[in-house]
């Protein structure tokens, strides 16, 4: 019982104290990560609006062609129904965790690599949004994609911030040696990275099992999206303060 009680206390302390403390330390780089993502999302949107081939260059002709066909059939989000739920979940979960680890690991390049991930993903999201918005499908896009995208994109931004935190240890050493500074910054970065994994898995679950159900009333989907957003803002931004 004592071992179990200690484990429970450590587990609770991790989520209630360790992660929020690490997020508070990372608050400025989290803001930078978010701003970079938003700026390049707008750039991706603008580029797609100015260049008719931009979306095809970003996503490939096969995806664009398939989606155009789905739109003509009256089911623009059919891509989320193309696989069975379980296979889709494992595929998406693996890919999203891999991308998150990559965004974090690139922080070793003095934090610049993590921000580069924000540049690339921001451009992709902006182009993706324009593709649907330009076809009068803004509501369909937002209510379907952001069901899972709220957690998915938020966690990617946070993972990039974690990588940035790690990389800053190589630059801002203070009175420590480079190794000591990097160890401390890496530890905080890893805490943040670990905290994102359950939410990344949950986003994959939503995308695989719920996003495909576009028949769910718009009001319910909107409330779900807002709830996910508010929870993310509270736990990762407000509570650490």
PDB file of C-alpha atoms in Angstrom:
ATOM      1  CA  UNK A   1       0.000   0.000   0.000  1.00  0.00           C
ATOM      2  CA  UNK A   2       2.854   2.378   0.873  1.00  0.00           C
ATOM      3  CA  UNK A   3       4.495   1.823  -2.532  1.00  0.00           C
ATOM      4  CA  UNK A   4       1.175   2.391  -4.311  1.00  0.00           C
ATOM      5  CA  UNK A   5       0.478   5.497  -2.240  1.00  0.00           C
ATOM      6  CA  UNK A   6       3.933   6.892  -3.053  1.00  0.00           C
ATOM      7  CA  UNK A   7       3.424   6.138  -6.739  1.00  0.00           C
ATOM      8  CA  UNK A   8       0.075   7.931  -6.709  1.00  0.00           C
ATOM      9  CA  UNK A   9       1.618  10.928  -4.965  1.00  0.00           C
ATOM     10  CA  UNK A  10       4.480  11.081  -7.477  1.00  0.00           C
ATOM     11  CA  UNK A  11       2.071  10.749 -10.391  1.00  0.00           C
ATOM     12  CA  UNK A  12      -0.141  13.507  -9.027  1.00  0.00           C
ATOM     13  CA  UNK A  13       2.851  15.725  -8.293  1.00  0.00           C
ATOM     14  CA  UNK A  14       4.067  15.324 -11.868  1.00  0.00           C
ATOM     15  CA  UNK A  15       0.814  16.647 -13.355  1.00  0.00           C
ATOM     16  CA  UNK A  16       0.001  19.190 -10.667  1.00  0.00           C
ATOM     17  CA  UNK A  17       3.471  20.608 -10.003  1.00  0.00           C
ATOM     18  CA  UNK A  18       6.301  19.342 -12.234  1.00  0.00           C
ATOM     19  CA  UNK A  19       4.665  19.986 -15.610  1.00  0.00           C
ATOM     20  CA  UNK A  20       3.110  23.364 -14.683  1.00  0.00           C
ATOM     21  CA  UNK A  21       6.458  24.508 -13.285  1.00  0.00           C
ATOM     22  CA  UNK A  22       8.204  23.483 -16.511  1.00  0.00           C
ATOM     23  CA  UNK A  23       5.497  25.231 -18.547  1.00  0.00           C
ATOM     24  CA  UNK A  24       5.950  28.409 -16.493  1.00  0.00           C
ATOM     25  CA  UNK A  25       9.673  28.305 -17.264  1.00  0.00           C
ATOM     26  CA  UNK A  26       8.813  27.855 -20.946  1.00  0.00           C
ATOM     27  CA  UNK A  27       6.086  30.516 -21.098  1.00  0.00           C
ATOM     28  CA  UNK A  28       8.059  32.956 -23.260  1.00  0.00           C
ATOM     29  CA  UNK A  29       9.276  30.367 -25.764  1.00  0.00           C
ATOM     30  CA  UNK A  30       5.743  28.926 -25.907  1.00  0.00           C
ATOM     31  CA  UNK A  31       4.529  32.365 -26.957  1.00  0.00           C
ATOM     32  CA  UNK A  32       7.284  32.579 -29.573  1.00  0.00           C
ATOM     33  CA  UNK A  33       6.407  29.107 -30.876  1.00  0.00           C
ATOM     34  CA  UNK A  34       2.734  30.093 -31.133  1.00  0.00           C
ATOM     35  CA  UNK A  35       3.457  33.399 -32.863  1.00  0.00           C
ATOM     36  CA  UNK A  36       5.751  31.752 -35.418  1.00  0.00           C
ATOM     37  CA  UNK A  37       3.071  29.130 -36.133  1.00  0.00           C
ATOM     38  CA  UNK A  38       0.344  31.768 -36.601  1.00  0.00           C
ATOM     39  CA  UNK A  39       2.494  33.997 -38.828  1.00  0.00           C
ATOM     40  CA  UNK A  40       3.436  31.143 -41.151  1.00  0.00           C
ATOM     41  CA  UNK A  41      -0.119  29.813 -41.167  1.00  0.00           C
ATOM     42  CA  UNK A  42      -1.163  33.184 -42.555  1.00  0.00           C
ATOM     43  CA  UNK A  43       1.688  33.023 -45.039  1.00  0.00           C
ATOM     44  CA  UNK A  44       0.577  29.548 -46.126  1.00  0.00           C
ATOM     45  CA  UNK A  45      -2.984  30.811 -46.555  1.00  0.00           C
ATOM     46  CA  UNK A  46      -1.817  33.851 -48.541  1.00  0.00           C
ATOM     47  CA  UNK A  47       0.521  31.761 -50.717  1.00  0.00           C
ATOM     48  CA  UNK A  48      -2.302  29.323 -51.554  1.00  0.00           C
ATOM     49  CA  UNK A  49      -4.573  32.237 -52.425  1.00  0.00           C
ATOM     50  CA  UNK A  50      -1.968  33.723 -54.778  1.00  0.00           C
ATOM     51  CA  UNK A  51      -0.714  30.503 -56.398  1.00  0.00           C
ATOM     52  CA  UNK A  52      -3.253  27.963 -57.661  1.00  0.00           C
ATOM     53  CA  UNK A  53      -0.611  25.206 -57.598  1.00  0.00           C
ATOM     54  CA  UNK A  54       0.616  25.873 -54.061  1.00  0.00           C
ATOM     55  CA  UNK A  55      -1.777  23.446 -52.332  1.00  0.00           C
ATOM     56  CA  UNK A  56      -0.851  20.697 -54.793  1.00  0.00           C
ATOM     57  CA  UNK A  57       2.859  21.332 -54.180  1.00  0.00           C
ATOM     58  CA  UNK A  58       2.326  21.070 -50.419  1.00  0.00           C
ATOM     59  CA  UNK A  59      -0.014  18.058 -50.242  1.00  0.00           C
ATOM     60  CA  UNK A  60       0.531  16.286 -53.556  1.00  0.00           C
ATOM     61  CA  UNK A  61      -1.780  15.926 -56.542  1.00  0.00           C
ATOM     62  CA  UNK A  62      -3.286  12.641 -55.389  1.00  0.00           C
ATOM     63  CA  UNK A  63      -4.640  14.088 -52.097  1.00  0.00           C
ATOM     64  CA  UNK A  64      -5.968  17.211 -53.824  1.00  0.00           C
ATOM     65  CA  UNK A  65      -7.657  15.189 -56.578  1.00  0.00           C
ATOM     66  CA  UNK A  66      -9.237  12.810 -54.077  1.00  0.00           C
ATOM     67  CA  UNK A  67     -10.543  15.658 -51.915  1.00  0.00           C
ATOM     68  CA  UNK A  68     -11.979  17.505 -54.936  1.00  0.00           C
ATOM     69  CA  UNK A  69     -13.826  14.307 -55.864  1.00  0.00           C
ATOM     70  CA  UNK A  70     -15.135  13.986 -52.310  1.00  0.00           C
ATOM     71  CA  UNK A  71     -16.377  17.581 -52.425  1.00  0.00           C
ATOM     72  CA  UNK A  72     -18.214  16.885 -55.689  1.00  0.00           C
ATOM     73  CA  UNK A  73     -19.857  13.878 -54.025  1.00  0.00           C
ATOM     74  CA  UNK A  74     -21.042  16.089 -51.185  1.00  0.00           C
ATOM     75  CA  UNK A  75     -18.752  14.577 -48.532  1.00  0.00           C
ATOM     76  CA  UNK A  76     -15.682  16.865 -48.294  1.00  0.00           C
ATOM     77  CA  UNK A  77     -14.390  15.143 -45.137  1.00  0.00           C
ATOM     78  CA  UNK A  78     -14.585  11.628 -46.572  1.00  0.00           C
ATOM     79  CA  UNK A  79     -10.812  11.266 -46.190  1.00  0.00           C
ATOM     80  CA  UNK A  80     -11.419  10.694 -42.470  1.00  0.00           C
ATOM     81  CA  UNK A  81     -13.658   7.729 -43.314  1.00  0.00           C
ATOM     82  CA  UNK A  82     -11.263   5.959 -45.665  1.00  0.00           C
ATOM     83  CA  UNK A  83      -9.873   3.506 -43.065  1.00  0.00           C
ATOM     84  CA  UNK A  84     -11.282   1.456 -40.250  1.00  0.00           C
ATOM     85  CA  UNK A  85     -11.081   3.231 -36.899  1.00  0.00           C
ATOM     86  CA  UNK A  86      -8.502   1.024 -35.167  1.00  0.00           C
ATOM     87  CA  UNK A  87      -5.977   0.967 -38.024  1.00  0.00           C
ATOM     88  CA  UNK A  88      -6.399   4.691 -38.478  1.00  0.00           C
ATOM     89  CA  UNK A  89      -5.829   5.336 -34.770  1.00  0.00           C
ATOM     90  CA  UNK A  90      -2.525   3.439 -34.630  1.00  0.00           C
ATOM     91  CA  UNK A  91      -1.292   5.031 -37.859  1.00  0.00           C
ATOM     92  CA  UNK A  92      -2.155   8.584 -36.787  1.00  0.00           C
ATOM     93  CA  UNK A  93      -0.931   8.104 -33.203  1.00  0.00           C
ATOM     94  CA  UNK A  94       2.423   6.777 -34.403  1.00  0.00           C
ATOM     95  CA  UNK A  95       2.841   9.590 -36.929  1.00  0.00           C
ATOM     96  CA  UNK A  96       1.861  12.381 -34.532  1.00  0.00           C
ATOM     97  CA  UNK A  97       4.151  11.128 -31.758  1.00  0.00           C
ATOM     98  CA  UNK A  98       6.978  10.777 -34.286  1.00  0.00           C
ATOM     99  CA  UNK A  99       6.456  14.347 -35.506  1.00  0.00           C
ATOM    100  CA  UNK A 100       6.321  15.619 -31.913  1.00  0.00           C
ATOM    101  CA  UNK A 101       9.549  13.829 -30.992  1.00  0.00           C
ATOM    102  CA  UNK A 102      11.159  15.232 -34.113  1.00  0.00           C
ATOM    103  CA  UNK A 103      10.011  18.771 -33.250  1.00  0.00           C
ATOM    104  CA  UNK A 104      11.491  18.331 -29.775  1.00  0.00           C
ATOM    105  CA  UNK A 105      14.752  16.712 -30.884  1.00  0.00           C
ATOM    106  CA  UNK A 106      15.421  19.482 -33.417  1.00  0.00           C
ATOM    107  CA  UNK A 107      15.689  21.808 -30.441  1.00  0.00           C
ATOM    108  CA  UNK A 108      19.261  20.539 -30.059  1.00  0.00           C
ATOM    109  CA  UNK A 109      20.139  22.892 -32.915  1.00  0.00           C
ATOM    110  CA  UNK A 110      20.068  25.819 -30.467  1.00  0.00           C
ATOM    111  CA  UNK A 111      16.254  25.770 -30.560  1.00  0.00           C
ATOM    112  CA  UNK A 112      16.148  26.872 -34.205  1.00  0.00           C
ATOM    113  CA  UNK A 113      15.175  23.422 -35.503  1.00  0.00           C
ATOM    114  CA  UNK A 114      12.025  23.358 -33.365  1.00  0.00           C
ATOM    115  CA  UNK A 115      10.939  26.730 -34.697  1.00  0.00           C
ATOM    116  CA  UNK A 116      11.546  25.458 -38.219  1.00  0.00           C
ATOM    117  CA  UNK A 117       8.931  22.775 -37.527  1.00  0.00           C
ATOM    118  CA  UNK A 118       6.497  25.583 -36.680  1.00  0.00           C
ATOM    119  CA  UNK A 119       7.310  27.252 -39.985  1.00  0.00           C
ATOM    120  CA  UNK A 120       6.658  24.086 -42.009  1.00  0.00           C
ATOM    121  CA  UNK A 121       3.515  23.028 -40.167  1.00  0.00           C
ATOM    122  CA  UNK A 122       2.158  26.563 -40.104  1.00  0.00           C
ATOM    123  CA  UNK A 123       2.446  26.823 -43.890  1.00  0.00           C
ATOM    124  CA  UNK A 124       0.738  23.449 -44.298  1.00  0.00           C
ATOM    125  CA  UNK A 125      -2.187  24.370 -42.046  1.00  0.00           C
ATOM    126  CA  UNK A 126      -2.635  27.733 -43.764  1.00  0.00           C
ATOM    127  CA  UNK A 127      -2.693  26.129 -47.223  1.00  0.00           C
ATOM    128  CA  UNK A 128      -5.049  23.405 -45.947  1.00  0.00           C
ATOM    129  CA  UNK A 129      -7.452  26.018 -44.599  1.00  0.00           C
ATOM    130  CA  UNK A 130      -7.441  28.027 -47.820  1.00  0.00           C
ATOM    131  CA  UNK A 131      -8.152  24.913 -49.885  1.00  0.00           C
ATOM    132  CA  UNK A 132     -11.439  24.354 -48.038  1.00  0.00           C
ATOM    133  CA  UNK A 133     -12.310  27.991 -47.349  1.00  0.00           C
ATOM    134  CA  UNK A 134     -11.998  28.882 -51.047  1.00  0.00           C
ATOM    135  CA  UNK A 135     -14.606  26.257 -51.843  1.00  0.00           C
ATOM    136  CA  UNK A 136     -17.107  27.641 -49.344  1.00  0.00           C
ATOM    137  CA  UNK A 137     -16.430  24.895 -46.818  1.00  0.00           C
ATOM    138  CA  UNK A 138     -15.164  26.953 -43.882  1.00  0.00           C
ATOM    139  CA  UNK A 139     -17.820  25.613 -41.487  1.00  0.00           C
ATOM    140  CA  UNK A 140     -17.280  21.998 -42.584  1.00  0.00           C
ATOM    141  CA  UNK A 141     -13.527  22.408 -42.225  1.00  0.00           C
ATOM    142  CA  UNK A 142     -13.574  24.038 -38.805  1.00  0.00           C
ATOM    143  CA  UNK A 143     -16.117  21.706 -37.228  1.00  0.00           C
ATOM    144  CA  UNK A 144     -14.417  18.569 -38.551  1.00  0.00           C
ATOM    145  CA  UNK A 145     -10.701  19.333 -38.507  1.00  0.00           C
ATOM    146  CA  UNK A 146     -10.564  21.218 -35.207  1.00  0.00           C
ATOM    147  CA  UNK A 147     -12.322  18.403 -33.365  1.00  0.00           C
ATOM    148  CA  UNK A 148      -8.990  16.612 -33.317  1.00  0.00           C
ATOM    149  CA  UNK A 149      -6.808  19.482 -34.497  1.00  0.00           C
ATOM    150  CA  UNK A 150      -7.248  21.564 -31.348  1.00  0.00           C
ATOM    151  CA  UNK A 151      -5.234  19.118 -29.251  1.00  0.00           C
ATOM    152  CA  UNK A 152      -3.076  17.925 -32.149  1.00  0.00           C
ATOM    153  CA  UNK A 153      -1.835  21.359 -33.210  1.00  0.00           C
ATOM    154  CA  UNK A 154      -1.628  22.701 -29.656  1.00  0.00           C
ATOM    155  CA  UNK A 155       0.563  19.769 -28.613  1.00  0.00           C
ATOM    156  CA  UNK A 156       2.832  20.276 -31.623  1.00  0.00           C
ATOM    157  CA  UNK A 157       3.295  23.943 -30.675  1.00  0.00           C
ATOM    158  CA  UNK A 158       4.060  22.913 -27.083  1.00  0.00           C
ATOM    159  CA  UNK A 159       6.477  20.179 -28.229  1.00  0.00           C
ATOM    160  CA  UNK A 160       8.334  22.703 -30.366  1.00  0.00           C
ATOM    161  CA  UNK A 161       8.477  25.011 -27.338  1.00  0.00           C
ATOM    162  CA  UNK A 162       9.907  22.109 -25.294  1.00  0.00           C
ATOM    163  CA  UNK A 163      12.608  21.639 -27.918  1.00  0.00           C
ATOM    164  CA  UNK A 164      13.296  25.358 -27.897  1.00  0.00           C
ATOM    165  CA  UNK A 165      13.643  25.253 -24.090  1.00  0.00           C
ATOM    166  CA  UNK A 166      16.168  22.440 -24.435  1.00  0.00           C
ATOM    167  CA  UNK A 167      18.151  24.289 -27.108  1.00  0.00           C
ATOM    168  CA  UNK A 168      18.312  27.494 -25.094  1.00  0.00           C
ATOM    169  CA  UNK A 169      20.365  25.603 -22.503  1.00  0.00           C
ATOM    170  CA  UNK A 170      23.221  25.673 -24.994  1.00  0.00           C
ATOM    171  CA  UNK A 171      23.007  29.445 -25.315  1.00  0.00           C
ATOM    172  CA  UNK A 172      21.880  30.818 -21.965  1.00  0.00           C
ATOM    173  CA  UNK A 173      24.283  29.067 -19.597  1.00  0.00           C
ATOM    174  CA  UNK A 174      24.367  31.582 -16.761  1.00  0.00           C
ATOM    175  CA  UNK A 175      26.914  30.476 -14.154  1.00  0.00           C
ATOM    176  CA  UNK A 176      26.681  26.832 -15.227  1.00  0.00           C
ATOM    177  CA  UNK A 177      28.879  24.878 -17.591  1.00  0.00           C
ATOM    178  CA  UNK A 178      27.395  24.122 -21.006  1.00  0.00           C
ATOM    179  CA  UNK A 179      26.746  20.514 -19.938  1.00  0.00           C
ATOM    180  CA  UNK A 180      25.020  21.530 -16.686  1.00  0.00           C
ATOM    181  CA  UNK A 181      22.893  24.123 -18.448  1.00  0.00           C
ATOM    182  CA  UNK A 182      21.911  21.705 -21.201  1.00  0.00           C
ATOM    183  CA  UNK A 183      21.038  19.023 -18.643  1.00  0.00           C
ATOM    184  CA  UNK A 184      18.700  21.376 -16.751  1.00  0.00           C
ATOM    185  CA  UNK A 185      17.010  22.705 -19.869  1.00  0.00           C
ATOM    186  CA  UNK A 186      16.684  19.185 -21.333  1.00  0.00           C
ATOM    187  CA  UNK A 187      15.006  17.969 -18.146  1.00  0.00           C
ATOM    188  CA  UNK A 188      12.361  20.694 -18.340  1.00  0.00           C
ATOM    189  CA  UNK A 189      11.900  20.020 -22.040  1.00  0.00           C
ATOM    190  CA  UNK A 190      11.402  16.297 -21.472  1.00  0.00           C
ATOM    191  CA  UNK A 191       8.820  16.942 -18.735  1.00  0.00           C
ATOM    192  CA  UNK A 192       6.817  19.067 -21.171  1.00  0.00           C
ATOM    193  CA  UNK A 193       7.222  16.515 -23.969  1.00  0.00           C
ATOM    194  CA  UNK A 194       5.954  13.671 -21.767  1.00  0.00           C
ATOM    195  CA  UNK A 195       2.926  15.760 -20.769  1.00  0.00           C
ATOM    196  CA  UNK A 196       1.887  16.203 -24.407  1.00  0.00           C
ATOM    197  CA  UNK A 197       1.799  12.487 -25.251  1.00  0.00           C
ATOM    198  CA  UNK A 198      -1.584  11.609 -23.643  1.00  0.00           C
ATOM    199  CA  UNK A 199      -3.207  14.560 -25.430  1.00  0.00           C
ATOM    200  CA  UNK A 200      -1.594  13.599 -28.726  1.00  0.00           C
ATOM    201  CA  UNK A 201      -2.999  10.083 -28.330  1.00  0.00           C
ATOM    202  CA  UNK A 202      -6.413  11.496 -27.457  1.00  0.00           C
ATOM    203  CA  UNK A 203      -6.296  13.676 -30.591  1.00  0.00           C
ATOM    204  CA  UNK A 204      -5.537  10.558 -32.658  1.00  0.00           C
ATOM    205  CA  UNK A 205      -8.495   8.801 -31.017  1.00  0.00           C
ATOM    206  CA  UNK A 206     -10.814  11.703 -31.864  1.00  0.00           C
ATOM    207  CA  UNK A 207      -9.579  11.850 -35.463  1.00  0.00           C
ATOM    208  CA  UNK A 208     -10.041   8.105 -35.934  1.00  0.00           C
ATOM    209  CA  UNK A 209     -13.326   7.526 -34.109  1.00  0.00           C
ATOM    210  CA  UNK A 210     -15.195  10.860 -33.993  1.00  0.00           C
ATOM    211  CA  UNK A 211     -14.105  13.238 -36.786  1.00  0.00           C
ATOM    212  CA  UNK A 212     -15.563  10.896 -39.401  1.00  0.00           C
ATOM    213  CA  UNK A 213     -19.045  11.381 -37.924  1.00  0.00           C
ATOM    214  CA  UNK A 214     -19.860  14.640 -39.685  1.00  0.00           C
ATOM    215  CA  UNK A 215     -23.509  13.976 -38.944  1.00  0.00           C
ATOM    216  CA  UNK A 216     -22.937  14.961 -35.301  1.00  0.00           C
ATOM    217  CA  UNK A 217     -24.884  18.219 -34.731  1.00  0.00           C
ATOM    218  CA  UNK A 218     -22.779  21.328 -35.316  1.00  0.00           C
ATOM    219  CA  UNK A 219     -23.540  22.694 -31.862  1.00  0.00           C
ATOM    220  CA  UNK A 220     -22.170  19.596 -30.128  1.00  0.00           C
ATOM    221  CA  UNK A 221     -19.006  19.657 -32.227  1.00  0.00           C
ATOM    222  CA  UNK A 222     -18.511  23.372 -31.577  1.00  0.00           C
ATOM    223  CA  UNK A 223     -18.879  22.900 -27.802  1.00  0.00           C
ATOM    224  CA  UNK A 224     -16.426  19.987 -27.907  1.00  0.00           C
ATOM    225  CA  UNK A 225     -13.831  22.073 -29.783  1.00  0.00           C
ATOM    226  CA  UNK A 226     -14.218  25.033 -27.421  1.00  0.00           C
ATOM    227  CA  UNK A 227     -13.921  22.712 -24.400  1.00  0.00           C
ATOM    228  CA  UNK A 228     -10.662  21.229 -25.739  1.00  0.00           C
ATOM    229  CA  UNK A 229      -9.296  24.713 -26.416  1.00  0.00           C
ATOM    230  CA  UNK A 230     -10.212  26.051 -22.968  1.00  0.00           C
ATOM    231  CA  UNK A 231      -8.732  23.012 -21.238  1.00  0.00           C
ATOM    232  CA  UNK A 232      -5.471  23.394 -23.174  1.00  0.00           C
ATOM    233  CA  UNK A 233      -5.233  27.098 -22.375  1.00  0.00           C
ATOM    234  CA  UNK A 234      -6.001  26.502 -18.703  1.00  0.00           C
ATOM    235  CA  UNK A 235      -3.639  23.604 -18.048  1.00  0.00           C
ATOM    236  CA  UNK A 236      -0.667  24.650 -20.185  1.00  0.00           C
ATOM    237  CA  UNK A 237      -0.887  28.462 -19.891  1.00  0.00           C
ATOM    238  CA  UNK A 238      -3.113  29.782 -17.085  1.00  0.00           C
ATOM    239  CA  UNK A 239      -2.583  27.183 -14.328  1.00  0.00           C
ATOM    240  CA  UNK A 240       1.251  27.380 -14.505  1.00  0.00           C
ATOM    241  CA  UNK A 241       0.977  31.104 -13.795  1.00  0.00           C
TER     242      UNK A 241
END
